[in-house]
Amino acid sequence: MTTILTTIAEAREALVDPRTNGTIALVPTMGALHEGHLSLVRLANEHADSVVVSIFVNPTQFGPGEDFDRYPRTFDEDVALLEGAGVDAVFAPAVDEMYPKGLDQTLVTGGPASRILEGAHRPGHFDGALTIVHKLVSIIEPDLAVFGEKDAQQLFLVRAMVDDLNLRTAIVGAPINREDDGLARSSRNRYLSAADRELALHLSAALRAADGAADADAARQIGRECLDGDGIVLDYFELVDPSTFLPVEGAHTGTALAVLAARVGTTRLIDNQLLMLGVSTAVN
Amino acid sequence: MTTILTTIAEAREALVDPRTNGTIALVPTMGALHEGHLSLVRLANEHADSVVVSIFVNPTQFGPGEDFDRYPRTFDEDVALLEGAGVDAVFAPAVDEMYPKGLDQTLVTGGPASRILEGAHRPGHFDGALTIVHKLVSIIEPDLAVFGEKDAQQLFLVRAMVDDLNLRTAIVGAPINREDDGLARSSRNRYLSAADRELALHLSAALRAADGAADADAARQIGRECLDGDGIVLDYFELVDPSTFLPVEGAHTGTALAVLAARVGTTRLIDNQLLMLGVSTAVN
């Protein structure tokens, strides 16, 4: 039986016993759940005695003109899925419960890696995301929190926040969950028309095409060319060092994380993949 | 016996027992301790079973050209004073222990009240102050933390941070501790020459003169005139609503917090006092 908690006081009270008797994992979500979220829940269940999933469409991580209002809200279906997945509690507060004084309040702001890529294209996005993650961690006080690797920059910045502010929650990353044809699962895939859904396959294809390139410059060129087509507007295709999330030099070889964002029709999607560069896989 | 702790791991380990067996109060300081700090320690001792005082001159709350390098460091005298005051532990980490990746990292940024008055005159100061307070609270995990009311805007913003980020530490404010002649005690008073020390008395005198004025505009005028003299450069004399830290209207009567910052010679000092405005104290 999954308990629904809607206030901070209720959540703290409900978690006293689970905390005394074991470990707690938090899976923060914005709802509109799909198989990708359920894979995070399974990972959380493996690592902790109790699993709490938060469902909160956080206004402070959406910019003006972004899709806050039309973001899919499917609460009843979400709860049914979480019941089936053996989740102990859902924390689903109202906006006023999380931001009682309004949205312009104390914020958590990331370091240099928060100001590039997604941070450059969505100003304020990471301030909002880090702030709500911090609030959820303060309220639930989980032993660990699980985040998807699809939002690679967010995951990097959440780990940095935990380190930098000396928080006590361990951060666990979960592999990207993909459809059979390679499309990374995302709540925003619901926005795609059938034609856009076809076009969206270019994103994961570009990442696969760039893998094994001679160096970072070659990988960037391959990736960008794959995404230079009708119906797709590329925001960025970049290669970063996974340990700093800063772009690697052009001649870089070895591992690098390829990250991209592109608009397919009116839908903005992101994806990423760890690449191996400049290492011949030919058999002599 | 006061224990000296210099690493985060050491501090966490040393506080396991005190936390299990009672409550912990934290008094964050930058050292150069004086009677004002000792009054915070006494208040901490009244409220908690164990008292931890942190001594850390935090580089991120000093701007370029401010007095980080020359800020007084009197560690041995500080520890002797804290021993005498019955403090259980001193947490005195090195800069590298608190900022292992450098100073440009995840920050805590205040809301609108952080961008005016001290925030306008010292850009970045409150980001640095809130970030280090958060780090100290995460490391020590105190039940309560004590801050002086002399840094009124900082105290307001720390309370807001705790509310906004749902932290679990209670914040306790301690009254301003003054010399017999009215000068608010400050580590920076050590910078004052004998002549500057005389001039500095105008700060508390201006606050007293403004108390009882007809309204906020009248109080501002009185305060500013008191501080318009040779050897003093006024940064601001403002009246704010203690519940928002935003300036009150000119016709405001009732209570208001008068806050000021002024440079006396090369020393920048702040002070504040709660005023009662427009209320006749005359006996009919």
Coordinates of C-alpha atoms in Angstrom, one line a residue:
Chain A
M1 CA 0.0 0.0 0.0
T2 CA 1.5 3.3 -1.1
T3 CA 0.9 6.2 1.3
I4 CA 0.2 9.6 -0.3
L5 CA 1.8 12.5 1.6
T6 CA 1.0 16.1 0.6
T7 CA 2.5 18.2 3.3
I8 CA 6.0 18.6 4.7
A9 CA 4.8 17.9 8.2
E10 CA 3.0 14.8 7.1
A11 CA 6.0 13.5 5.2
R12 CA 8.4 14.0 8.2
E13 CA 6.0 12.3 10.6
A14 CA 5.4 9.4 8.3
L15 CA 9.1 8.7 7.8
V16 CA 10.1 8.6 11.5
D17 CA 9.5 4.8 11.7
P18 CA 11.0 3.8 8.3
R19 CA 14.1 5.9 9.2
T20 CA 14.4 4.3 12.6
N21 CA 14.0 0.8 11.2
G22 CA 16.0 1.0 8.0
T23 CA 17.2 3.1 5.1
I24 CA 15.2 5.4 2.9
A25 CA 15.7 6.1 -0.9
L26 CA 14.2 9.1 -2.6
V27 CA 13.3 9.2 -6.3
P28 CA 12.5 12.8 -7.2
T29 CA 10.2 13.0 -10.3
M30 CA 7.9 15.5 -12.0
G31 CA 5.3 12.7 -12.5
A32 CA 4.2 11.7 -16.0
L33 CA 5.9 8.5 -15.2
H34 CA 7.2 6.0 -17.7
E35 CA 9.4 2.9 -17.7
G36 CA 12.5 5.0 -17.2
H37 CA 11.2 6.2 -13.8
L38 CA 10.2 2.7 -12.9
S39 CA 13.8 1.6 -13.5
L40 CA 14.9 4.3 -11.0
V41 CA 12.4 2.9 -8.5
R42 CA 13.7 -0.7 -9.0
L43 CA 17.3 0.6 -8.3
A44 CA 16.0 2.5 -5.2
N45 CA 14.4 -0.7 -4.0
E46 CA 17.6 -2.6 -4.4
H47 CA 19.5 -0.1 -2.3
A48 CA 17.1 0.8 0.5
D49 CA 14.4 -0.6 2.8
S50 CA 11.8 2.1 2.0
V51 CA 11.3 4.0 -1.2
V52 CA 9.7 7.5 -1.4
V53 CA 8.9 8.9 -4.8
S54 CA 8.2 12.6 -5.0
I55 CA 5.9 14.0 -7.7
F56 CA 6.2 17.7 -8.1
V57 CA 6.2 19.8 -11.3
N58 CA 8.7 22.4 -10.0
P59 CA 7.9 25.9 -11.4
T60 CA 11.3 27.3 -10.6
Q61 CA 13.1 25.1 -13.1
F62 CA 11.0 26.2 -16.0
G63 CA 11.9 29.4 -17.8
P64 CA 9.5 31.9 -19.3
G65 CA 7.9 30.4 -22.5
E66 CA 8.9 26.9 -21.5
D67 CA 6.3 24.1 -21.0
F68 CA 5.4 24.4 -17.3
D69 CA 1.7 24.9 -18.0
R70 CA 1.4 22.1 -20.5
Y71 CA 3.8 19.7 -18.8
P72 CA 1.8 16.4 -18.6
R73 CA 0.2 15.8 -15.2
T74 CA -1.1 12.2 -14.8
F75 CA -1.2 11.8 -11.1
D76 CA -3.7 8.9 -10.8
E77 CA -1.9 6.8 -13.4
D78 CA 1.4 7.7 -11.7
V79 CA 0.2 6.5 -8.3
A80 CA -1.1 3.2 -9.8
L81 CA 2.3 2.6 -11.4
L82 CA 4.1 3.3 -8.2
E83 CA 1.7 1.0 -6.2
G84 CA 2.6 -1.8 -8.7
A85 CA 6.3 -1.1 -8.2
G86 CA 6.1 -1.5 -4.4
V87 CA 6.8 2.2 -3.6
D88 CA 6.2 2.9 0.1
A89 CA 5.2 6.6 -0.1
V90 CA 4.5 9.3 -2.7
F91 CA 5.3 12.8 -1.7
A92 CA 3.2 15.1 -3.8
P93 CA 3.0 18.6 -2.3
A94 CA 1.3 21.6 -3.8
V95 CA 3.4 24.6 -5.1
D96 CA 2.3 26.7 -2.1
E97 CA 3.6 24.0 0.3
M98 CA 7.0 24.1 -1.3
Y99 CA 7.2 27.8 -1.9
P100 CA 5.0 29.4 0.7
K101 CA 6.7 32.8 0.3
G102 CA 6.7 32.7 -3.5
L103 CA 9.3 31.6 -6.0
D104 CA 11.9 34.4 -5.4
Q105 CA 13.6 32.9 -2.3
T106 CA 16.8 31.4 -1.2
L107 CA 18.3 29.4 -4.1
V108 CA 21.0 26.9 -4.6
T109 CA 23.2 27.9 -7.5
G110 CA 25.7 25.6 -9.2
G111 CA 29.3 26.2 -10.0
P112 CA 30.8 26.9 -13.5
A113 CA 29.4 23.6 -15.0
S114 CA 25.9 25.0 -14.3
R115 CA 26.3 27.9 -16.7
I116 CA 27.1 26.0 -19.9
L117 CA 25.1 23.7 -22.2
E118 CA 21.6 23.2 -20.6
G119 CA 22.5 26.1 -18.2
A120 CA 23.2 28.4 -21.1
H121 CA 20.1 27.5 -23.1
R122 CA 17.8 27.4 -20.1
P123 CA 18.9 30.3 -17.8
G124 CA 17.9 29.7 -14.2
H125 CA 16.9 26.0 -14.9
F126 CA 19.6 24.5 -12.7
D127 CA 19.1 27.0 -9.9
G128 CA 15.5 25.8 -9.8
A129 CA 16.4 22.1 -10.1
L130 CA 19.1 22.2 -7.4
T131 CA 16.9 24.2 -5.1
I132 CA 14.0 21.7 -5.3
V133 CA 16.3 18.7 -5.0
H134 CA 17.8 20.3 -1.9
K135 CA 14.4 21.0 -0.4
L136 CA 13.2 17.4 -1.1
V137 CA 16.4 16.0 0.5
S138 CA 16.0 18.2 3.5
I139 CA 12.4 17.1 4.0
I140 CA 12.7 13.4 3.2
E141 CA 16.2 13.0 4.6
P142 CA 16.9 10.0 2.5
D143 CA 20.0 7.8 2.9
L144 CA 20.2 7.9 -0.9
A145 CA 18.5 9.6 -3.8
V146 CA 18.3 8.1 -7.4
F147 CA 18.6 10.3 -10.5
G148 CA 18.5 9.2 -14.2
E149 CA 21.7 9.6 -16.2
K150 CA 19.6 11.0 -19.1
D151 CA 19.8 14.4 -17.3
A152 CA 23.5 14.0 -17.1
Q153 CA 24.3 17.6 -16.3
Q154 CA 21.7 17.7 -13.6
L155 CA 23.1 14.5 -12.1
F156 CA 26.6 16.0 -12.1
L157 CA 25.4 19.2 -10.5
V158 CA 23.4 17.4 -7.8
R159 CA 26.5 15.3 -6.9
A160 CA 28.5 18.6 -6.7
M161 CA 25.8 20.2 -4.5
V162 CA 25.9 17.3 -2.1
D163 CA 29.7 17.5 -2.0
D164 CA 30.0 21.3 -1.8
L165 CA 27.3 21.8 0.8
N166 CA 28.3 18.7 2.8
L167 CA 24.9 17.1 2.6
R168 CA 24.5 13.5 4.0
T169 CA 22.5 11.9 1.1
A170 CA 24.3 9.5 -1.3
I171 CA 23.5 10.2 -5.0
V172 CA 23.0 7.2 -7.2
G173 CA 22.8 7.5 -11.0
A174 CA 20.6 5.1 -13.1
P175 CA 21.4 4.2 -16.7
I176 CA 19.4 5.8 -19.5
N177 CA 16.3 3.8 -20.3
R178 CA 15.6 3.6 -24.0
E179 CA 12.8 2.4 -26.3
D180 CA 13.8 -0.6 -28.5
D181 CA 14.7 1.7 -31.4
G182 CA 17.0 3.8 -29.2
L183 CA 14.9 6.8 -28.3
A184 CA 15.7 7.8 -24.7
R185 CA 12.5 7.6 -22.6
S186 CA 11.2 11.0 -21.5
S187 CA 7.9 12.4 -20.3
R188 CA 8.3 14.9 -23.1
N189 CA 8.1 12.2 -25.7
R190 CA 4.3 12.4 -25.3
Y191 CA 4.5 15.7 -27.1
L192 CA 5.9 14.1 -30.3
S193 CA 3.7 13.5 -33.4
A194 CA 4.3 10.3 -35.3
A195 CA 6.5 12.1 -37.8
D196 CA 8.5 13.9 -35.0
R197 CA 8.9 10.6 -33.2
E198 CA 10.7 9.3 -36.3
L199 CA 12.9 12.4 -36.5
A200 CA 13.8 12.1 -32.8
L201 CA 15.6 8.8 -33.6
H202 CA 18.4 11.0 -35.1
L203 CA 19.4 12.0 -31.6
S204 CA 20.5 8.6 -30.3
A205 CA 21.8 7.7 -33.8
A206 CA 24.1 10.8 -33.7
L207 CA 25.5 9.6 -30.4
R208 CA 26.1 6.1 -31.7
A209 CA 27.7 7.5 -34.9
A210 CA 30.1 9.7 -33.0
D211 CA 31.3 6.8 -30.8
G212 CA 34.7 5.5 -31.9
A213 CA 35.6 8.7 -33.7
A214 CA 39.3 9.6 -34.0
D215 CA 39.2 12.5 -31.4
A216 CA 36.8 14.9 -29.8
D217 CA 36.7 17.3 -32.8
A218 CA 35.9 14.4 -35.2
A219 CA 33.1 13.2 -32.8
R220 CA 31.6 16.7 -32.6
Q221 CA 31.6 17.0 -36.4
I222 CA 30.0 13.7 -36.9
G223 CA 27.3 14.3 -34.2
R224 CA 26.5 17.8 -35.5
E225 CA 26.2 16.6 -39.1
C226 CA 23.8 13.9 -38.1
L227 CA 21.6 16.5 -36.5
D228 CA 21.7 19.1 -39.3
G229 CA 18.5 18.2 -41.0
D230 CA 14.9 19.3 -41.7
G231 CA 12.7 19.4 -38.7
I232 CA 15.5 19.3 -36.1
V233 CA 17.1 22.4 -34.6
L234 CA 20.3 21.5 -32.7
D235 CA 20.9 23.5 -29.5
Y236 CA 24.2 21.8 -28.9
F237 CA 26.2 18.6 -29.4
E238 CA 29.2 18.8 -27.1
L239 CA 31.8 16.5 -25.6
V240 CA 32.6 17.0 -21.9
D241 CA 34.9 15.5 -19.3
P242 CA 32.6 13.5 -17.0
S243 CA 34.6 14.5 -14.0
T244 CA 34.1 18.3 -14.5
F245 CA 31.3 18.5 -17.1
L246 CA 33.5 21.0 -19.0
P247 CA 34.2 20.6 -22.7
V248 CA 37.2 18.6 -23.7
E249 CA 39.9 19.8 -26.1
G250 CA 39.6 19.0 -29.8
A251 CA 42.4 16.5 -29.8
H252 CA 41.1 14.7 -26.8
T253 CA 41.0 10.9 -27.1
G254 CA 39.9 8.2 -24.6
T255 CA 36.5 8.5 -22.9
A256 CA 34.3 11.6 -23.1
L257 CA 30.6 12.2 -22.5
A258 CA 28.7 13.3 -25.6
V259 CA 25.7 15.5 -24.6
L260 CA 23.1 17.0 -26.9
A261 CA 19.9 19.0 -26.9
A262 CA 17.7 19.5 -30.0
R263 CA 14.3 20.7 -30.8
V264 CA 12.2 18.2 -32.8
G265 CA 9.1 20.1 -34.0
T266 CA 8.1 22.0 -30.8
T267 CA 9.6 19.4 -28.4
R268 CA 13.0 20.0 -26.9
L269 CA 14.8 16.7 -26.1
I270 CA 18.2 15.8 -24.6
D271 CA 20.3 12.7 -24.7
N272 CA 23.9 11.6 -24.0
Q273 CA 26.3 8.7 -24.2
L274 CA 29.7 7.9 -23.0
L275 CA 32.0 7.7 -26.1
M276 CA 35.4 6.0 -26.6
L277 CA 37.5 8.1 -28.9
G278 CA 40.7 7.4 -30.9
V279 CA 40.9 3.8 -29.9
S280 CA 41.0 1.4 -32.8
T281 CA 38.7 -1.5 -32.5
A282 CA 40.0 -3.2 -35.6
V283 CA 41.4 -6.7 -35.2
N284 CA 45.0 -6.9 -36.6
Chain B
M1 CA 38.4 20.7 28.2
T2 CA 37.8 22.1 24.8
T3 CA 38.5 19.7 21.9
I4 CA 40.0 21.2 18.7
L5 CA 38.6 19.7 15.5
T6 CA 40.2 20.6 12.2
T7 CA 38.7 18.2 9.7
I8 CA 35.1 17.5 8.7
A9 CA 35.5 13.8 9.4
E10 CA 36.9 14.5 12.8
A11 CA 34.1 16.9 13.6
R12 CA 31.4 14.4 12.6
E13 CA 33.0 11.6 14.5
A14 CA 33.5 13.7 17.7
L15 CA 29.8 14.8 17.7
V16 CA 28.2 11.3 17.5
D17 CA 28.1 10.9 21.3
P18 CA 27.1 14.5 22.2
R19 CA 24.2 14.2 19.6
T20 CA 23.1 10.9 21.0
N21 CA 23.1 12.1 24.5
G22 CA 21.7 15.6 24.1
T23 CA 21.4 18.7 22.0
I24 CA 24.1 20.6 20.2
A25 CA 24.4 24.4 19.6
L26 CA 26.7 25.9 17.0
V27 CA 28.2 29.4 17.3
P28 CA 29.7 30.3 13.9
T29 CA 32.5 32.9 14.1
M30 CA 35.5 34.2 12.2
G31 CA 37.6 34.2 15.4
A32 CA 39.1 37.5 16.8
L33 CA 36.8 36.8 19.6
H34 CA 35.5 39.5 22.0
E35 CA 32.8 39.9 24.7
G36 CA 30.1 39.9 22.0
H37 CA 31.0 36.4 20.9
L38 CA 31.1 35.2 24.5
S39 CA 27.6 36.5 25.0
L40 CA 26.6 34.2 22.0
V41 CA 28.4 31.3 23.7
R42 CA 26.5 31.9 27.0
L43 CA 23.2 31.9 25.1
A44 CA 24.2 28.7 23.3
N45 CA 25.1 27.1 26.7
E46 CA 21.6 28.0 28.0
H47 CA 19.9 26.3 25.1
A48 CA 21.9 23.2 24.5
D49 CA 23.9 20.4 26.2
S50 CA 27.0 20.8 24.1
V51 CA 28.4 24.0 22.4
V52 CA 30.5 23.9 19.3
V53 CA 32.2 27.2 18.2
S54 CA 33.5 27.3 14.6
I55 CA 36.4 29.6 13.8
F56 CA 36.8 30.1 10.1
V57 CA 37.7 33.3 8.2
N58 CA 35.6 32.5 5.2
P59 CA 37.2 33.8 2.0
T60 CA 34.0 33.6 -0.1
Q61 CA 32.2 36.3 2.0
F62 CA 35.0 38.9 1.4
G63 CA 35.0 40.9 -1.9
P64 CA 38.0 42.0 -3.9
G65 CA 39.8 44.8 -2.0
E66 CA 38.1 43.9 1.3
D67 CA 40.0 42.9 4.4
F68 CA 40.3 39.1 4.1
D69 CA 44.1 39.2 4.3
R70 CA 44.4 41.5 7.2
Y71 CA 41.3 40.2 9.1
P72 CA 42.6 39.6 12.7
R73 CA 43.6 36.0 13.4
T74 CA 44.1 35.4 17.1
F75 CA 43.6 31.6 17.3
D76 CA 45.4 30.9 20.6
E77 CA 43.7 33.7 22.5
D78 CA 40.4 32.6 21.0
V79 CA 40.8 29.1 22.2
A80 CA 41.7 30.3 25.7
L81 CA 38.6 32.4 25.9
L82 CA 36.4 29.5 24.7
E83 CA 38.0 27.2 27.2
G84 CA 37.1 29.7 29.9
A85 CA 33.6 29.9 28.6
G86 CA 33.1 26.1 28.9
V87 CA 32.9 25.4 25.1
D88 CA 33.0 21.7 24.3
A89 CA 34.6 21.8 20.9
V90 CA 36.1 24.3 18.5
F91 CA 35.8 23.5 14.8
A92 CA 38.7 25.3 13.0
P93 CA 39.2 23.9 9.5
A94 CA 41.6 25.1 6.9
V95 CA 40.3 26.8 3.7
D96 CA 41.2 23.7 1.6
E97 CA 39.1 21.5 4.0
M98 CA 36.0 23.7 3.4
Y99 CA 36.6 24.4 -0.3
P100 CA 38.6 21.4 -1.6
K101 CA 37.6 22.2 -5.3
G102 CA 38.2 25.9 -5.0
L103 CA 36.0 28.8 -4.2
D104 CA 33.8 28.8 -7.4
Q105 CA 31.4 26.0 -6.4
T106 CA 27.8 25.4 -5.5
L107 CA 26.5 28.5 -3.6
V108 CA 23.5 29.4 -1.5
T109 CA 22.0 32.7 -2.8
G110 CA 19.5 34.7 -0.8
G111 CA 16.2 36.2 -2.0
P112 CA 15.5 39.9 -2.8
A113 CA 16.6 41.0 0.7
S114 CA 20.1 39.8 0.0
R115 CA 20.5 42.2 -2.9
I116 CA 20.1 45.5 -1.0
L117 CA 22.0 47.4 1.8
E118 CA 25.0 45.2 2.7
G119 CA 24.2 43.0 -0.4
A120 CA 24.4 46.1 -2.7
H121 CA 27.6 47.4 -1.1
R122 CA 29.3 44.1 -0.8
P123 CA 28.3 42.0 -3.9
G124 CA 28.6 38.3 -3.3
H125 CA 29.0 38.8 0.5
F126 CA 25.8 37.1 1.4
D127 CA 26.3 34.3 -1.1
G128 CA 29.5 33.5 0.7
A129 CA 28.1 33.9 4.2
L130 CA 25.0 31.8 3.5
T131 CA 27.1 29.1 1.8
I132 CA 29.5 28.8 4.7
V133 CA 26.8 28.8 7.3
H134 CA 25.0 26.0 5.4
K135 CA 28.2 24.0 5.2
L136 CA 28.8 24.4 8.9
V137 CA 25.2 23.4 9.7
S138 CA 25.5 20.3 7.4
I139 CA 28.8 19.3 9.1
I140 CA 27.9 20.0 12.7
E141 CA 24.2 19.2 12.4
P142 CA 23.4 21.3 15.4
D143 CA 19.9 21.5 17.0
L144 CA 20.4 25.3 17.1
A145 CA 22.8 27.9 15.8
V146 CA 23.3 31.3 17.5
F147 CA 24.0 34.5 15.5
G148 CA 24.4 38.1 16.7
E149 CA 21.8 40.7 15.9
K150 CA 24.5 43.1 15.0
D151 CA 24.7 41.4 11.6
A152 CA 20.9 41.9 11.3
Q153 CA 20.6 41.3 7.6
Q154 CA 22.8 38.2 7.8
L155 CA 20.6 36.9 10.6
F156 CA 17.5 37.6 8.6
L157 CA 18.9 35.8 5.5
V158 CA 20.1 32.8 7.5
R159 CA 16.6 32.4 9.0
A160 CA 15.2 32.6 5.5
M161 CA 17.7 30.0 4.2
V162 CA 16.6 27.6 6.9
D163 CA 13.0 28.1 6.1
D164 CA 13.4 28.1 2.3
L165 CA 15.6 25.0 2.1
N166 CA 13.8 23.2 4.9
L167 CA 16.8 22.8 7.1
R168 CA 16.4 21.3 10.6
T169 CA 18.5 23.7 12.7
A170 CA 16.7 26.4 14.8
I171 CA 18.2 29.9 14.5
V172 CA 18.6 31.9 17.7
G173 CA 19.5 35.7 17.6
A174 CA 21.5 37.3 20.4
P175 CA 21.2 41.0 21.3
I176 CA 23.9 43.4 20.2
N177 CA 26.7 43.6 22.8
R178 CA 27.9 47.2 23.2
E179 CA 30.8 48.9 25.0
D180 CA 29.7 51.2 27.9
D181 CA 29.8 54.2 25.6
G182 CA 27.5 52.5 23.0
L183 CA 29.9 51.2 20.4
A184 CA 28.7 47.9 19.1
R185 CA 31.4 45.2 19.7
S186 CA 33.1 44.0 16.5
S187 CA 36.3 42.3 15.6
R188 CA 36.9 45.2 13.2
N189 CA 37.0 47.7 16.1
R190 CA 40.6 46.6 16.5
Y191 CA 41.4 48.5 13.3
L192 CA 40.3 51.8 14.8
S193 CA 42.8 54.5 15.9
A194 CA 42.0 56.4 19.1
A195 CA 40.6 59.2 17.0
D196 CA 38.5 56.9 14.8
R197 CA 37.2 55.2 17.9
E198 CA 35.8 58.5 19.0
L199 CA 34.2 59.2 15.6
A200 CA 32.7 55.7 15.6
L201 CA 30.5 56.7 18.5
H202 CA 28.4 58.7 16.0
L203 CA 27.0 55.4 14.7
S204 CA 25.1 54.3 17.8
A205 CA 24.4 57.9 18.6
A206 CA 22.6 58.3 15.2
L207 CA 20.5 55.3 15.9
R208 CA 19.5 56.6 19.3
A209 CA 18.8 60.1 17.9
A210 CA 16.5 58.6 15.2
D211 CA 14.4 56.6 17.7
G212 CA 11.1 58.3 18.5
A213 CA 11.1 60.3 15.3
A214 CA 7.7 61.2 13.8
D215 CA 7.9 58.7 10.9
A216 CA 10.4 56.8 8.8
D217 CA 11.3 59.7 6.6
A218 CA 12.1 61.9 9.7
A219 CA 14.1 59.1 11.2
R220 CA 16.1 58.6 8.0
Q221 CA 16.8 62.3 7.9
I222 CA 17.9 62.5 11.5
G223 CA 20.2 59.5 11.2
R224 CA 21.8 60.6 8.0
E225 CA 22.5 64.1 9.3
C226 CA 24.2 62.6 12.4
L227 CA 26.5 60.7 10.1
D228 CA 27.3 63.5 7.7
G229 CA 30.6 64.6 9.2
D230 CA 34.3 64.8 8.7
G231 CA 36.0 61.3 8.8
I232 CA 32.8 59.3 8.3
V233 CA 31.5 58.1 5.0
L234 CA 28.0 56.8 5.2
D235 CA 27.2 53.8 3.0
Y236 CA 23.5 53.7 4.1
F237 CA 21.2 54.6 6.9
E238 CA 17.9 52.8 6.1
L239 CA 14.7 51.8 7.9
V240 CA 13.4 48.3 7.1
D241 CA 10.5 46.1 8.1
P242 CA 12.1 43.4 10.3
S243 CA 9.8 40.7 8.8
T244 CA 10.9 41.3 5.2
F245 CA 14.1 43.4 5.5
L246 CA 12.8 45.6 2.8
P247 CA 12.7 49.4 3.3
V248 CA 9.5 50.9 4.8
E249 CA 7.5 53.7 3.3
G250 CA 8.4 57.3 4.3
A251 CA 5.2 57.8 6.3
H252 CA 5.6 54.5 8.2
T253 CA 5.1 54.7 11.9
G254 CA 5.3 52.0 14.6
T255 CA 8.3 49.8 14.8
A256 CA 11.1 49.7 12.2
L257 CA 14.6 48.4 12.2
A258 CA 17.2 51.1 11.5
V259 CA 20.3 49.7 9.8
L260 CA 23.5 51.5 8.9
A261 CA 26.9 51.0 7.4
A262 CA 29.7 53.7 7.5
R263 CA 33.4 53.9 7.0
V264 CA 35.3 55.5 9.8
G265 CA 38.8 56.1 8.5
T266 CA 39.6 52.9 6.7
T267 CA 37.3 50.7 8.8
R268 CA 33.8 49.8 7.7
L269 CA 31.4 49.3 10.5
I270 CA 27.7 48.4 10.7
D271 CA 25.1 48.8 13.5
N272 CA 21.3 48.7 13.9
Q273 CA 18.6 49.3 16.4
L274 CA 14.8 48.7 16.5
L275 CA 13.1 52.1 16.5
M276 CA 9.6 53.2 17.6
L277 CA 8.3 55.9 15.3
G278 CA 5.5 58.4 15.6
V279 CA 4.5 57.4 19.1
S280 CA 4.5 60.3 21.4
T281 CA 6.2 59.6 24.7
A282 CA 5.2 62.9 26.1
V283 CA 3.2 62.9 29.4
N284 CA 0.1 65.0 29.1

